[in-house]
Amino acid sequence: MYSRIGLRKESTVRKWAPNAVILVLSLLLVACSSNKAGTTQTSSGSYSGSVYTVKRGDTLSRISRMTGTSVGQLARLNGIPAPYTLEIGQKIRVKSSSGSSSSSKKTAVAKTSKPRSSSTSSVAKVAAPPVGSKCWLWPTSGKVVAPFSDSDGGNKGIDIAGKRGQPIYASAAGTVVYVGNQLRGYGNLVMIKHNEEYITAYAHNETTLVNTSQKVSAGQKIATMGSSGSDSVNLHFQIRYRANAIDPQRYLPPPGSKPSC
């Protein structure tokens, strides 16, 4: 999609932006586990007979890989519409691709073989950009209490601890494409589109200070730190390159310093 769009007039950006929001929000829903500070590990759910019980950090894609049932079949069996939101404790009917019941009374564990491609993936995986290809500012100050993890169900950004009301800044110049709290588990969320390749996300805010379609400059204050959608005060920060999550700490300058690029 990115290669077809190109850099065009502002009107084209406004037309494309809603689609970008839908795409990235769906990816965030599918990929995220718990984004609470200090909580990046996920527990495996269990199933007995043909029923799977959803645990913290489970996604339909993850359940598919653990049980051998396709995402599409799981969604159809349980009447779950895209973007496949699950609730902790929810009972999921599970059947194998051939229609037979899964093995009974066993704990589901992630397979060690190479994962199958999931039908929930809207964008193919791409190579991460080289370090220094774009300048990024730290969105706030504080200790990183939960680092990025590229593993299945891992943290798709970094969690930065701080004080309630602490300023949150735009990591680079761009256009705000989302402000709201509709994404479960992220609280008050701001998303900024920087160009046709990069989007950043800022979650768990106490207050938001920008509006959708507003242009912001690098370092502009866009929100204040809070605990919305979290059990502790922190900022969950993501950088998405062509809709794929990348490790922010690889691209941010050393804490307390300005980018050299």
mmCIF file of C-alpha atoms in Angstrom:
data_model
loop_
_atom_site.group_PDB
_atom_site.id
_atom_site.type_symbol
_atom_site.label_atom_id
_atom_site.label_comp_id
_atom_site.label_asym_id
_atom_site.label_seq_id
_atom_site.Cartn_x
_atom_site.Cartn_y
_atom_site.Cartn_z
ATOM 1 C CA MET A 1 0.000 0.000 0.000
ATOM 2 C CA TYR A 2 2.791 2.356 0.872
ATOM 3 C CA SER A 3 4.455 2.042 -2.521
ATOM 4 C CA ARG A 4 1.273 2.984 -4.354
ATOM 5 C CA ILE A 5 0.503 6.058 -2.316
ATOM 6 C CA GLY A 6 3.666 8.160 -2.555
ATOM 7 C CA LEU A 7 3.966 11.669 -1.201
ATOM 8 C CA ARG A 8 1.070 13.756 -2.471
ATOM 9 C CA LYS A 9 -0.974 16.822 -1.595
ATOM 10 C CA GLU A 10 -2.381 17.377 1.883
ATOM 11 C CA SER A 11 -5.857 16.421 0.659
ATOM 12 C CA THR A 12 -4.518 13.007 -0.296
ATOM 13 C CA VAL A 13 -2.983 12.602 3.160
ATOM 14 C CA ARG A 14 -6.348 13.375 4.754
ATOM 15 C CA LYS A 15 -8.036 10.834 2.513
ATOM 16 C CA TRP A 16 -5.448 8.154 3.342
ATOM 17 C CA ALA A 17 -5.186 8.847 7.056
ATOM 18 C CA PRO A 18 -8.434 7.072 8.154
ATOM 19 C CA ASN A 19 -7.302 3.914 6.379
ATOM 20 C CA ALA A 20 -3.919 4.146 8.107
ATOM 21 C CA VAL A 21 -5.637 4.423 11.488
ATOM 22 C CA ILE A 22 -7.836 1.386 10.847
ATOM 23 C CA LEU A 23 -4.850 -0.641 9.646
ATOM 24 C CA VAL A 24 -2.533 0.235 12.506
ATOM 25 C CA LEU A 25 -5.197 -0.055 15.220
ATOM 26 C CA SER A 26 -5.991 -3.553 13.964
ATOM 27 C CA LEU A 27 -2.294 -4.486 14.032
ATOM 28 C CA LEU A 28 -1.930 -3.110 17.534
ATOM 29 C CA LEU A 29 -4.927 -5.123 18.728
ATOM 30 C CA VAL A 30 -3.627 -8.346 17.225
ATOM 31 C CA ALA A 31 -0.024 -7.907 18.289
ATOM 32 C CA CYS A 32 -0.283 -6.494 21.800
ATOM 33 C CA SER A 33 -0.195 -8.349 25.057
ATOM 34 C CA SER A 34 -0.408 -6.430 28.326
ATOM 35 C CA ASN A 35 1.140 -2.961 27.955
ATOM 36 C CA LYS A 36 1.174 -2.250 31.667
ATOM 37 C CA ALA A 37 4.515 -1.150 33.027
ATOM 38 C CA GLY A 38 6.650 -4.081 34.049
ATOM 39 C CA THR A 39 4.207 -6.646 32.593
ATOM 40 C CA THR A 40 5.476 -8.018 29.333
ATOM 41 C CA GLN A 41 5.208 -11.740 29.962
ATOM 42 C CA THR A 42 2.117 -13.604 28.788
ATOM 43 C CA SER A 43 0.627 -16.739 30.259
ATOM 44 C CA SER A 44 -0.525 -19.634 28.145
ATOM 45 C CA GLY A 45 -4.224 -20.365 28.129
ATOM 46 C CA SER A 46 -5.493 -23.911 28.450
ATOM 47 C CA TYR A 47 -8.052 -25.958 26.681
ATOM 48 C CA SER A 48 -9.981 -29.077 27.494
ATOM 49 C CA GLY A 49 -11.692 -31.025 24.753
ATOM 50 C CA SER A 50 -12.651 -28.442 22.147
ATOM 51 C CA VAL A 51 -12.865 -25.384 24.444
ATOM 52 C CA TYR A 52 -9.973 -22.940 24.993
ATOM 53 C CA THR A 53 -9.970 -20.474 27.918
ATOM 54 C CA VAL A 54 -8.454 -17.074 27.077
ATOM 55 C CA LYS A 55 -5.672 -15.837 29.352
ATOM 56 C CA ARG A 56 -3.884 -12.489 29.616
ATOM 57 C CA GLY A 57 -1.914 -11.695 26.458
ATOM 58 C CA ASP A 58 -3.804 -14.116 24.211
ATOM 59 C CA THR A 59 -4.749 -13.088 20.681
ATOM 60 C CA LEU A 60 -6.682 -15.065 18.109
ATOM 61 C CA SER A 61 -3.487 -15.374 16.072
ATOM 62 C CA ARG A 62 -1.599 -16.780 19.066
ATOM 63 C CA ILE A 63 -4.407 -19.239 19.868
ATOM 64 C CA SER A 64 -4.374 -20.317 16.231
ATOM 65 C CA ARG A 65 -0.680 -21.171 16.380
ATOM 66 C CA MET A 66 -0.996 -22.996 19.694
ATOM 67 C CA THR A 67 -4.024 -25.095 18.788
ATOM 68 C CA GLY A 68 -3.508 -25.669 15.069
ATOM 69 C CA THR A 69 -6.837 -24.064 14.163
ATOM 70 C CA SER A 70 -6.817 -21.290 11.570
ATOM 71 C CA VAL A 71 -7.696 -17.754 12.634
ATOM 72 C CA GLY A 72 -10.565 -17.684 10.141
ATOM 73 C CA GLN A 73 -12.045 -20.906 11.520
ATOM 74 C CA LEU A 74 -11.706 -19.708 15.115
ATOM 75 C CA ALA A 75 -13.460 -16.465 14.203
ATOM 76 C CA ARG A 76 -16.293 -18.307 12.416
ATOM 77 C CA LEU A 77 -16.755 -20.903 15.165
ATOM 78 C CA ASN A 78 -17.042 -18.242 17.848
ATOM 79 C CA GLY A 79 -18.672 -15.377 15.936
ATOM 80 C CA ILE A 80 -15.742 -13.037 16.588
ATOM 81 C CA PRO A 81 -15.592 -10.121 14.114
ATOM 82 C CA ALA A 82 -12.378 -8.349 13.066
ATOM 83 C CA PRO A 83 -10.239 -7.027 14.707
ATOM 84 C CA TYR A 84 -10.781 -10.109 16.908
ATOM 85 C CA THR A 85 -10.954 -8.589 20.379
ATOM 86 C CA LEU A 86 -10.841 -11.177 23.183
ATOM 87 C CA GLU A 87 -11.712 -11.045 26.892
ATOM 88 C CA ILE A 88 -9.773 -12.756 29.672
ATOM 89 C CA GLY A 89 -11.686 -15.877 30.687
ATOM 90 C CA GLN A 90 -13.606 -16.062 27.407
ATOM 91 C CA LYS A 91 -14.344 -19.599 26.203
ATOM 92 C CA ILE A 92 -13.235 -20.261 22.626
ATOM 93 C CA ARG A 93 -14.426 -23.271 20.645
ATOM 94 C CA VAL A 94 -11.393 -24.974 19.128
ATOM 95 C CA LYS A 95 -11.241 -27.520 16.316
ATOM 96 C CA SER A 96 -8.396 -28.669 14.105
ATOM 97 C CA SER A 97 -8.261 -27.696 10.444
ATOM 98 C CA SER A 98 -9.579 -31.159 9.491
ATOM 99 C CA GLY A 99 -12.609 -30.682 11.715
ATOM 100 C CA SER A 100 -11.597 -33.096 14.491
ATOM 101 C CA SER A 101 -11.523 -32.024 18.106
ATOM 102 C CA SER A 102 -8.228 -30.950 19.648
ATOM 103 C CA SER A 103 -6.538 -33.194 22.197
ATOM 104 C CA SER A 104 -8.447 -33.066 25.458
ATOM 105 C CA LYS A 105 -7.350 -31.899 28.898
ATOM 106 C CA LYS A 106 -3.942 -30.535 27.999
ATOM 107 C CA THR A 107 -2.183 -27.214 28.402
ATOM 108 C CA ALA A 108 -1.654 -25.238 25.215
ATOM 109 C CA VAL A 109 1.958 -24.323 24.593
ATOM 110 C CA ALA A 110 3.466 -22.341 21.737
ATOM 111 C CA LYS A 111 4.948 -24.525 19.006
ATOM 112 C CA THR A 112 8.692 -24.297 18.523
ATOM 113 C CA SER A 113 8.410 -24.758 14.767
ATOM 114 C CA LYS A 114 8.309 -21.785 12.417
ATOM 115 C CA PRO A 115 4.949 -19.993 12.823
ATOM 116 C CA ARG A 116 2.482 -20.030 9.975
ATOM 117 C CA SER A 117 1.547 -16.722 8.400
ATOM 118 C CA SER A 118 -1.633 -15.410 9.988
ATOM 119 C CA SER A 119 -4.645 -14.237 8.077
ATOM 120 C CA THR A 120 -4.829 -11.287 10.505
ATOM 121 C CA SER A 121 -1.581 -9.832 9.145
ATOM 122 C CA SER A 122 -2.565 -6.940 6.886
ATOM 123 C CA VAL A 123 1.025 -6.025 6.021
ATOM 124 C CA ALA A 124 3.892 -8.399 5.250
ATOM 125 C CA LYS A 125 6.972 -8.227 7.438
ATOM 126 C CA VAL A 126 9.638 -5.921 6.069
ATOM 127 C CA ALA A 127 13.289 -5.379 6.906
ATOM 128 C CA ALA A 128 13.829 -2.823 9.672
ATOM 129 C CA PRO A 129 15.200 0.534 8.503
ATOM 130 C CA PRO A 130 18.861 1.327 9.173
ATOM 131 C CA VAL A 131 19.667 3.248 12.331
ATOM 132 C CA GLY A 132 19.979 6.978 11.606
ATOM 133 C CA SER A 133 17.684 6.917 8.575
ATOM 134 C CA LYS A 134 15.302 9.210 10.499
ATOM 135 C CA CYS A 135 15.835 11.439 13.518
ATOM 136 C CA TRP A 136 13.772 10.666 16.628
ATOM 137 C CA LEU A 137 13.443 12.492 19.937
ATOM 138 C CA TRP A 138 12.640 10.816 23.233
ATOM 139 C CA PRO A 139 8.907 11.359 23.817
ATOM 140 C CA THR A 140 9.466 11.837 27.548
ATOM 141 C CA SER A 141 12.103 11.304 30.234
ATOM 142 C CA GLY A 142 12.223 8.334 32.548
ATOM 143 C CA LYS A 143 13.349 4.760 33.003
ATOM 144 C CA VAL A 144 12.362 2.152 30.416
ATOM 145 C CA VAL A 145 10.592 -0.409 32.591
ATOM 146 C CA ALA A 146 9.399 -2.687 29.788
ATOM 147 C CA PRO A 147 11.580 -3.038 26.678
ATOM 148 C CA PHE A 148 10.519 -3.953 23.159
ATOM 149 C CA SER A 149 10.002 -7.622 22.346
ATOM 150 C CA ASP A 150 9.583 -9.076 18.869
ATOM 151 C CA SER A 151 8.416 -12.427 20.230
ATOM 152 C CA ASP A 152 4.868 -13.661 19.819
ATOM 153 C CA GLY A 153 2.672 -11.714 22.233
ATOM 154 C CA GLY A 154 5.614 -9.523 23.251
ATOM 155 C CA ASN A 155 5.641 -5.802 23.999
ATOM 156 C CA LYS A 156 5.523 -3.981 20.646
ATOM 157 C CA GLY A 157 6.954 -0.760 22.035
ATOM 158 C CA ILE A 158 8.659 0.454 25.190
ATOM 159 C CA ASP A 159 7.114 1.502 28.503
ATOM 160 C CA ILE A 160 8.677 4.570 30.134
ATOM 161 C CA ALA A 161 7.897 5.216 33.810
ATOM 162 C CA GLY A 162 7.404 8.746 35.097
ATOM 163 C CA LYS A 163 5.192 11.051 37.132
ATOM 164 C CA ARG A 164 1.538 11.811 36.546
ATOM 165 C CA GLY A 165 1.176 14.979 34.468
ATOM 166 C CA GLN A 166 4.710 14.716 33.060
ATOM 167 C CA PRO A 167 4.929 16.155 29.507
ATOM 168 C CA ILE A 168 4.753 13.843 26.477
ATOM 169 C CA TYR A 169 6.342 15.175 23.288
ATOM 170 C CA ALA A 170 6.030 14.321 19.598
ATOM 171 C CA SER A 171 9.056 12.217 18.694
ATOM 172 C CA ALA A 172 9.159 13.756 15.207
ATOM 173 C CA ALA A 173 7.156 16.200 13.105
ATOM 174 C CA GLY A 174 3.975 14.906 11.502
ATOM 175 C CA THR A 175 0.180 14.901 11.405
ATOM 176 C CA VAL A 176 -2.031 13.554 14.189
ATOM 177 C CA VAL A 177 -4.146 10.724 12.746
ATOM 178 C CA TYR A 178 -5.810 9.454 15.922
ATOM 179 C CA VAL A 179 -6.790 10.792 19.341
ATOM 180 C CA GLY A 180 -9.068 8.668 21.498
ATOM 181 C CA ASN A 181 -9.497 5.763 23.891
ATOM 182 C CA GLN A 182 -11.336 3.202 21.781
ATOM 183 C CA LEU A 183 -8.383 0.803 21.670
ATOM 184 C CA ARG A 184 -8.757 -1.490 24.677
ATOM 185 C CA GLY A 185 -5.689 -1.633 26.907
ATOM 186 C CA TYR A 186 -4.069 1.569 25.619
ATOM 187 C CA GLY A 187 -6.150 4.173 27.437
ATOM 188 C CA ASN A 188 -5.936 7.698 26.024
ATOM 189 C CA LEU A 189 -3.941 7.235 22.833
ATOM 190 C CA VAL A 190 -2.340 9.634 20.342
ATOM 191 C CA MET A 191 -1.005 8.471 16.961
ATOM 192 C CA ILE A 192 1.106 10.609 14.633
ATOM 193 C CA LYS A 193 1.797 9.900 10.962
ATOM 194 C CA HIS A 194 5.237 11.220 10.039
ATOM 195 C CA ASN A 195 5.375 10.225 6.375
ATOM 196 C CA GLU A 196 4.292 7.320 4.204
ATOM 197 C CA GLU A 197 6.473 4.924 6.212
ATOM 198 C CA TYR A 198 6.391 5.929 9.873
ATOM 199 C CA ILE A 199 3.701 6.229 12.530
ATOM 200 C CA THR A 200 4.268 6.663 16.274
ATOM 201 C CA ALA A 201 1.851 5.838 19.098
ATOM 202 C CA TYR A 202 1.694 7.337 22.622
ATOM 203 C CA ALA A 203 -0.547 5.471 25.097
ATOM 204 C CA HIS A 204 -1.851 5.662 28.704
ATOM 205 C CA ASN A 205 -1.988 9.473 28.652
ATOM 206 C CA GLU A 206 -3.628 11.468 31.440
ATOM 207 C CA THR A 207 -4.663 14.250 29.052
ATOM 208 C CA THR A 208 -4.279 14.763 25.313
ATOM 209 C CA LEU A 209 -3.417 18.223 23.968
ATOM 210 C CA VAL A 210 -3.798 17.729 20.201
ATOM 211 C CA ASN A 211 -6.605 16.980 17.781
ATOM 212 C CA THR A 212 -6.938 14.674 14.791
ATOM 213 C CA SER A 213 -5.529 16.194 11.562
ATOM 214 C CA GLN A 214 -3.426 18.686 13.542
ATOM 215 C CA LYS A 215 0.148 19.174 12.361
ATOM 216 C CA VAL A 216 2.774 18.944 15.084
ATOM 217 C CA SER A 217 6.484 19.718 15.202
ATOM 218 C CA ALA A 218 9.229 17.546 16.663
ATOM 219 C CA GLY A 219 9.352 18.058 20.426
ATOM 220 C CA GLN A 220 5.888 19.641 20.619
ATOM 221 C CA LYS A 221 3.952 18.781 23.784
ATOM 222 C CA ILE A 222 1.060 16.528 22.770
ATOM 223 C CA ALA A 223 -0.118 14.954 26.051
ATOM 224 C CA THR A 224 0.618 14.413 29.737
ATOM 225 C CA MET A 225 1.614 11.116 31.301
ATOM 226 C CA GLY A 226 -0.981 9.079 33.146
ATOM 227 C CA SER A 227 -2.257 5.591 33.831
ATOM 228 C CA SER A 228 -5.288 5.315 31.574
ATOM 229 C CA GLY A 229 -5.587 1.689 30.472
ATOM 230 C CA SER A 230 -2.702 0.728 32.807
ATOM 231 C CA ASP A 231 -2.149 -0.073 36.468
ATOM 232 C CA SER A 232 0.783 2.343 36.807
ATOM 233 C CA VAL A 233 1.829 5.757 35.519
ATOM 234 C CA ASN A 234 3.838 5.300 32.326
ATOM 235 C CA LEU A 235 4.040 6.044 28.622
ATOM 236 C CA HIS A 236 3.737 3.159 26.179
ATOM 237 C CA PHE A 237 5.555 4.344 23.038
ATOM 238 C CA GLN A 238 5.654 2.637 19.658
ATOM 239 C CA ILE A 239 7.365 3.332 16.340
ATOM 240 C CA ARG A 240 5.769 1.612 13.342
ATOM 241 C CA TYR A 241 7.711 1.305 10.091
ATOM 242 C CA ARG A 242 5.432 0.389 7.186
ATOM 243 C CA ALA A 243 2.941 -0.692 9.881
ATOM 244 C CA ASN A 244 5.449 -3.091 11.503
ATOM 245 C CA ALA A 245 6.590 -2.449 15.082
ATOM 246 C CA ILE A 246 10.310 -1.718 15.487
ATOM 247 C CA ASP A 247 12.385 -1.316 18.641
ATOM 248 C CA PRO A 248 12.319 2.402 19.570
ATOM 249 C CA GLN A 249 15.511 2.131 21.624
ATOM 250 C CA ARG A 250 17.497 1.172 18.515
ATOM 251 C CA TYR A 251 16.562 4.469 16.877
ATOM 252 C CA LEU A 252 16.313 6.934 19.765
ATOM 253 C CA PRO A 253 19.451 8.835 20.824
ATOM 254 C CA PRO A 254 21.059 8.062 24.189
ATOM 255 C CA PRO A 255 18.746 9.231 27.019
ATOM 256 C CA GLY A 256 19.130 12.928 27.732
ATOM 257 C CA SER A 257 20.822 13.711 24.407
ATOM 258 C CA LYS A 258 19.689 15.031 21.041
ATOM 259 C CA PRO A 259 19.809 12.963 17.824
ATOM 260 C CA SER A 260 23.001 13.300 15.811
ATOM 261 C CA CYS A 261 21.392 12.602 12.444
#
